[in-house]
C-alpha cells in the first residue's frame, strides 16, 4: 500500500523516540535443533483487557505486534465476555496481579515500547501509571472509555487518574472524539475543533497526541492546507470508524482524517474511508501498531503514518464474524502475499 506525505515540519520534537529496554537480559536465543544463536525481535508490551471474541483488546494487540514483526507480550488488566454483539460482562484483575505480570516481563525480558488499553478503575490506572513512569521505553496510551458497541470500559471515577497520572507518561496518546469529550469536555464537530481538542489533551502532559477524527461528518469543513506553524499534510491509511477511521460511518465524511501534533508541529493524516462496517478493534490495533513502530526506532510521525497504513489495509479486509460487527483483519498482509504466491487456478 502506497503512502505519500509532504512534511514541512522542522521541529526537533519529531526526532526518533528512544527505544530502550528496561532489562539487561540477552536479546538472543538458541535454536535447540542446531545450537545456533539468533537475535530476538524487538519486544512490545500491551497492558490491556482481554476480548474473548478475539477482535480487540490484548488479542488484537498481539496479532498486530506479530504482523509488524515484533515480539508481543501482555499484562492482562481485565477479562471480558465479549463477542460481535457487545460486552456481556467484565471483571478487572486486582492491581497486585497487574503489577506482578508487569514486573515479571519487564525485569527479565525487557521492553522497547509499551501500549496501554483498558484500565477499568482508578486503582488500575494509578498502578499502571506508576509502573510506566519507571520504564525507559516509549509509551502509547489508548485511553479506552467505551467499547465499539457503546459498553462502558472505564469507571467515571477513573477519569481524573487518567488525566493526572496516566497521560503524563505517554509518548503518544490516541483518543477518539468520544474519549476527547470524556476527558476534556471538548466537543469536536469540525477539523478546527480537532486542534482545540489536541491542545486540551496535551495540557495533561503527553508528548504527542493523535486526535482520531473518525466521527467527523461529511458536511464539516476541511483544513486541507494544514495551516499552522510547522504543519504538514500527509496522505496515508485511516484507522477505523471509532479511531480515526476508515470504516463506514452513517453520515460520515468520505475521507478519514486524523491530527497528530505535539503542540508545535502538525501532521494532518488523510485517507479514503472504506465502506466496511466490520471495524471492531481498530483503536487497539492503531495504538499497538504505533507502539510496534516506535519499538523499531521510528520517530513518532513515522510510526503513526506507518501504523495508519497498516490499519487501513486491516479495515479494508475486515470480515463478518458472528451476528454483529466483525473485526479488522490483522493478517491482511500475510493473506495478500499468500494469494499472490498461489498458482493460478486452471479453467
Coordinates of C-alpha atoms in Angstrom, one line a residue:
X1 CA 0.0 0.0 0.0
X2 CA 1.5 3.3 -1.0
X3 CA 1.8 6.2 1.3
X4 CA 2.6 9.8 0.3
X5 CA 3.4 12.7 2.6
X6 CA 4.7 16.2 2.3
X7 CA 6.1 17.4 5.6
X8 CA 7.3 21.0 6.2
X9 CA 7.8 20.4 9.9
X10 CA 11.2 21.3 11.2
X11 CA 10.8 20.9 14.9
X12 CA 13.3 18.7 16.7
X13 CA 10.4 17.1 18.5
X14 CA 9.8 14.8 15.5
X15 CA 13.1 13.0 16.0
X16 CA 13.1 9.4 16.9
X17 CA 11.8 8.3 20.3
X18 CA 14.3 6.5 22.4
X19 CA 13.6 2.8 22.2
X20 CA 15.4 1.5 25.2
X21 CA 14.9 -1.7 27.2
X22 CA 14.4 -1.8 31.0
X23 CA 16.2 -5.1 31.2
X24 CA 19.8 -6.2 30.7
X25 CA 18.7 -9.7 29.6
X26 CA 20.1 -11.1 26.4
X27 CA 18.2 -10.4 23.2
X28 CA 19.5 -13.6 21.5
X29 CA 18.2 -17.2 21.9
X30 CA 19.5 -20.6 21.0
X31 CA 17.9 -22.8 18.4
X32 CA 17.6 -26.2 20.2
X33 CA 17.9 -28.1 16.9
X34 CA 21.1 -26.5 15.6
X35 CA 22.6 -24.8 18.6
X36 CA 23.0 -21.5 16.7
X37 CA 22.2 -18.2 18.3
X38 CA 19.7 -15.9 16.7
X39 CA 18.6 -12.4 17.6
X40 CA 15.2 -11.9 19.2
X41 CA 12.8 -9.4 17.6
X42 CA 12.1 -6.1 19.3
X43 CA 9.8 -6.5 22.2
X44 CA 6.5 -4.7 22.7
X45 CA 4.2 -5.0 25.8
X46 CA 0.5 -4.5 25.9
X47 CA -1.3 -3.7 29.2
X48 CA -4.9 -4.1 28.5
X49 CA -8.1 -6.2 28.8
X50 CA -8.9 -9.5 27.1
X51 CA -11.6 -9.7 24.4
X52 CA -12.9 -13.2 24.3
X53 CA -14.1 -12.7 20.7
X54 CA -10.5 -12.0 19.6
X55 CA -11.2 -8.8 17.8
X56 CA -10.0 -6.1 20.2
X57 CA -8.0 -5.9 23.5
X58 CA -4.9 -7.9 24.0
X59 CA -5.8 -10.3 21.3
X60 CA -5.8 -7.5 18.7
X61 CA -2.7 -6.1 20.2
X62 CA -0.7 -9.3 20.0
X63 CA -1.9 -10.0 16.4
X64 CA -0.8 -6.5 15.4
X65 CA 2.6 -6.9 17.0
X66 CA 3.2 -10.2 15.3
X67 CA 2.1 -8.9 11.9
X68 CA 4.6 -6.0 12.2
X69 CA 7.5 -8.2 13.1
X70 CA 7.8 -7.7 16.8
X71 CA 7.5 -10.0 19.8
X72 CA 4.3 -9.1 21.7
X73 CA 3.9 -9.7 25.4
X74 CA 0.9 -9.0 27.6
X75 CA -0.3 -7.8 31.0
X76 CA -3.9 -8.7 31.4
X77 CA -5.9 -6.0 33.3
X78 CA -9.4 -7.3 32.9
X79 CA -11.3 -10.2 31.4
X80 CA -14.4 -9.6 29.3
X81 CA -17.1 -11.8 28.0
X82 CA -17.4 -10.2 24.6
X83 CA -18.5 -11.1 21.1
X84 CA -19.6 -9.4 17.9
X85 CA -22.8 -8.1 19.5
X86 CA -21.3 -6.4 22.6
X87 CA -19.8 -6.9 26.0
X88 CA -21.8 -9.2 28.2
X89 CA -19.5 -9.0 31.3
X90 CA -16.2 -7.5 32.5
X91 CA -14.1 -8.4 35.5
X92 CA -11.0 -6.4 36.4
X93 CA -7.9 -8.0 37.9
X94 CA -6.5 -6.8 41.2
X95 CA -3.7 -4.2 41.0
X96 CA -1.4 -6.8 42.6
X97 CA -1.8 -9.2 39.8
X98 CA -1.3 -6.5 37.2
X99 CA 1.9 -5.3 38.9
X100 CA 3.2 -8.9 39.2
X101 CA 2.7 -9.5 35.5
X102 CA 4.4 -6.3 34.5
X103 CA 7.4 -6.8 36.7
X104 CA 7.8 -10.4 35.6
X105 CA 8.0 -9.4 31.9
X106 CA 10.0 -6.1 32.2
X107 CA 12.5 -7.2 34.8
X108 CA 13.5 -10.4 32.9
X109 CA 12.7 -9.9 29.2
X110 CA 12.7 -6.2 28.8
X111 CA 10.6 -3.9 26.6
X112 CA 11.2 -1.5 23.8
X113 CA 7.7 0.0 23.8
X114 CA 4.5 -0.3 25.9
X115 CA 0.9 0.2 24.9
X116 CA -2.0 0.6 27.3
X117 CA -5.6 -0.1 26.7
X118 CA -8.5 -0.9 29.1
X119 CA -7.7 0.2 32.6
X120 CA -11.1 -0.1 34.3
X121 CA -10.6 1.5 37.7
X122 CA -8.7 4.3 39.4
X123 CA -6.6 1.7 41.2
X124 CA -5.5 0.1 37.9
X125 CA -4.8 3.4 36.2
X126 CA -2.6 4.6 39.1
X127 CA -0.8 1.2 39.4
X128 CA 0.0 1.1 35.7
X129 CA 1.0 4.8 35.6
X130 CA 3.5 4.2 38.4
X131 CA 5.0 1.2 36.5
X132 CA 5.2 3.2 33.3
X133 CA 6.9 6.1 35.0
X134 CA 9.8 3.8 35.9
X135 CA 10.2 2.2 32.5
X136 CA 12.6 3.7 29.9
X137 CA 10.6 3.0 26.8
X138 CA 8.1 4.8 24.6
X139 CA 4.5 4.6 25.8
X140 CA 1.4 4.7 23.7
X141 CA -1.7 5.4 25.8
X142 CA -5.1 4.4 24.2
X143 CA -7.5 5.9 26.8
X144 CA -10.2 3.3 26.3
X145 CA -13.6 4.6 27.6
X146 CA -16.2 2.6 25.8
X147 CA -16.3 -0.4 23.5
X148 CA -17.3 -0.4 19.8
X149 CA -20.8 -1.2 20.9
X150 CA -21.1 1.6 23.5
X151 CA -20.4 -0.5 26.6
X152 CA -18.5 1.4 29.3
X153 CA -15.0 0.1 30.0
X154 CA -13.8 2.8 32.3
X155 CA -15.3 3.9 35.6
X156 CA -16.2 7.6 35.8
X157 CA -14.1 7.8 39.0
X158 CA -11.0 6.8 37.0
X159 CA -11.1 9.8 34.6
X160 CA -9.2 12.1 36.9
X161 CA -6.5 9.4 37.3
X162 CA -6.2 9.1 33.5
X163 CA -5.8 12.8 33.2
X164 CA -3.3 13.4 36.0
X165 CA -1.4 10.1 36.3
X166 CA -1.6 8.1 33.0
X167 CA -1.5 10.7 30.3
X168 CA 1.7 12.4 31.6
X169 CA 3.5 9.1 31.0
X170 CA 2.5 8.9 27.3
X171 CA 4.9 9.4 24.4
X172 CA 1.7 9.3 22.3
X173 CA -1.9 9.4 23.3
X174 CA -4.6 8.2 20.9
X175 CA -8.1 9.3 21.9
X176 CA -11.0 9.2 19.6
X177 CA -13.6 12.0 19.6
X178 CA -15.8 10.4 22.2
X179 CA -12.8 9.9 24.5
X180 CA -11.7 13.5 23.9
X181 CA -15.1 14.7 25.1
X182 CA -15.0 12.4 28.1
X183 CA -11.5 13.6 29.2
X184 CA -11.6 17.3 28.3
X185 CA -15.2 18.3 27.7
X186 CA -14.3 19.5 24.2
X187 CA -17.0 18.5 21.6
X188 CA -15.3 18.2 18.2
X189 CA -17.5 18.8 15.2
X190 CA -15.0 20.3 12.7
X191 CA -11.4 19.8 11.8
X192 CA -10.6 23.1 13.5
X193 CA -12.2 21.6 16.6
X194 CA -9.6 18.9 16.4
X195 CA -6.9 21.5 17.1
X196 CA -8.7 22.6 20.2
X197 CA -9.1 19.0 21.3
X198 CA -5.4 18.3 20.8
X199 CA -4.4 21.4 22.9
X200 CA -6.8 20.2 25.7
X201 CA -5.3 16.7 25.7
X202 CA -1.7 17.9 25.5
X203 CA -2.3 20.1 28.6
X204 CA -2.5 16.8 30.6
X205 CA 1.2 16.0 29.7
X206 CA 1.6 13.6 26.8
X207 CA 4.4 14.5 24.4
X208 CA 2.2 13.8 21.3
X209 CA -1.5 13.3 20.7
X210 CA -3.3 11.7 17.8
X211 CA -6.9 13.1 17.6
X212 CA -8.7 10.5 15.6
X213 CA -11.4 12.1 13.6
X214 CA -13.4 9.1 12.5
X215 CA -16.7 10.6 13.6
X216 CA -16.5 13.9 11.7
X217 CA -19.4 14.3 9.3
X218 CA -19.3 14.8 5.6
X219 CA -20.6 18.4 5.8
X220 CA -17.8 19.6 8.1
X221 CA -15.1 21.9 6.7
X222 CA -11.7 20.6 5.8
X223 CA -8.4 22.4 6.6
X224 CA -6.6 20.9 3.6
X225 CA -3.7 23.3 3.8
X226 CA -2.8 22.0 7.3
X227 CA -2.2 25.7 8.1
X228 CA -0.2 26.4 11.2
X229 CA 3.4 26.6 12.3
X230 CA 5.3 23.6 11.2
X231 CA 2.3 21.9 9.6
X232 CA 2.3 19.0 7.2
X233 CA -0.4 17.4 5.1
X234 CA 0.1 13.6 5.0
X235 CA -1.9 11.1 3.0
X236 CA -1.8 7.6 4.5
X237 CA -4.1 4.9 5.7
X238 CA -7.0 5.5 8.1
X239 CA -7.7 3.6 11.2
X240 CA -11.3 2.8 11.9
X241 CA -14.7 4.3 12.5
X242 CA -14.1 4.7 16.2
X243 CA -10.4 5.5 15.9
X244 CA -9.6 7.9 13.2
X245 CA -11.1 5.9 10.9
X246 CA -11.5 4.2 7.6
X247 CA -14.7 2.3 8.3
X248 CA -18.2 3.3 7.2
X249 CA -20.0 5.9 9.4
X250 CA -23.6 6.9 8.7
X251 CA -23.4 10.5 7.5
X252 CA -19.7 10.4 7.9
X253 CA -17.1 12.0 5.7
X254 CA -15.8 10.2 2.6
X255 CA -12.4 10.9 3.9
X256 CA -10.8 9.8 7.2
X257 CA -8.7 12.5 8.9
X258 CA -6.6 12.4 12.0
X259 CA -4.4 15.1 13.6
X260 CA -1.0 14.3 15.0
X261 CA 0.6 17.1 17.0
X262 CA 3.0 17.9 19.8
X263 CA 1.7 21.4 20.1
X264 CA 4.4 22.8 17.8
X265 CA 4.2 20.8 14.6
X266 CA 1.1 19.4 13.0
X267 CA 0.6 16.4 10.7
X268 CA -2.9 16.1 9.1
X269 CA -3.3 12.4 8.1
X270 CA -5.9 11.7 5.4
X271 CA -7.2 8.6 3.7
X272 CA -10.3 7.4 1.8
X273 CA -12.9 5.9 4.1
X274 CA -13.7 2.3 3.4
X275 CA -17.3 1.1 3.1
X276 CA -16.9 -1.7 5.6
X277 CA -18.9 -2.0 8.9
X278 CA -16.5 -4.7 10.3
X279 CA -14.1 -2.4 12.2
X280 CA -14.0 -4.0 15.7
X281 CA -10.6 -3.5 17.3
X282 CA -9.4 -0.5 15.2
X283 CA -8.4 1.7 18.2
X284 CA -6.4 -1.2 19.8
X285 CA -4.8 -2.0 16.5
X286 CA -3.8 1.5 15.7
X287 CA -2.2 2.1 19.1
X288 CA -0.4 -1.3 19.0
X289 CA 0.9 -0.6 15.6
X290 CA 2.3 2.8 16.7
X291 CA 4.0 1.1 19.6
X292 CA 5.5 -1.6 17.4
X293 CA 7.0 1.0 15.0
X294 CA 8.3 3.1 17.9
X295 CA 10.0 0.0 19.3
X296 CA 11.8 -0.3 16.0
X297 CA 13.2 3.1 16.5
X298 CA 11.0 5.2 14.2
X299 CA 10.1 8.8 15.0
X300 CA 6.6 9.5 16.2
X301 CA 5.4 10.9 12.9
X302 CA 6.9 8.0 11.0
X303 CA 5.4 5.5 13.4
X304 CA 1.9 7.0 13.2
X305 CA 2.0 7.1 9.4
X306 CA 3.1 3.5 9.1
X307 CA 0.5 2.4 11.7
X308 CA -2.3 4.1 9.8
X309 CA -1.2 2.5 6.6
X310 CA -1.3 -1.0 8.3
X311 CA -4.7 -0.3 9.8
X312 CA -6.1 0.9 6.5
X313 CA -5.4 -2.5 5.0
X314 CA -6.9 -4.2 8.0
X315 CA -10.1 -2.3 7.8
X316 CA -10.4 -2.9 4.0
X317 CA -10.1 -6.6 4.8
X318 CA -12.4 -6.6 7.8
X319 CA -14.7 -9.6 7.8
X320 CA -18.1 -10.7 9.2
X321 CA -17.9 -12.7 12.4
X322 CA -21.0 -13.7 14.4
X323 CA -24.2 -11.7 14.2
X324 CA -22.8 -8.2 14.8
X325 CA -19.7 -6.1 14.0
X326 CA -16.8 -8.2 12.8
X327 CA -13.1 -7.5 13.3
X328 CA -10.5 -5.9 11.1
X329 CA -8.1 -8.4 9.6
X330 CA -4.8 -8.2 11.3
X331 CA -3.3 -10.7 8.9
X332 CA -4.3 -9.0 5.7
X333 CA -0.7 -8.6 4.5
X334 CA 0.0 -12.3 5.1
X335 CA -3.1 -13.3 3.2
X336 CA -2.3 -10.9 0.3
X337 CA 1.2 -12.3 0.0
X338 CA -0.2 -15.9 0.1
X339 CA -2.7 -15.1 -2.6
X340 CA -0.1 -13.5 -4.8
X341 CA 2.1 -16.6 -4.4
X342 CA -0.6 -19.1 -5.2
X343 CA -0.5 -20.7 -8.6
X344 CA -3.3 -19.6 -10.9
X345 CA -6.4 -21.9 -11.0
X346 CA -7.0 -23.9 -14.1
X347 CA -10.1 -23.2 -16.0

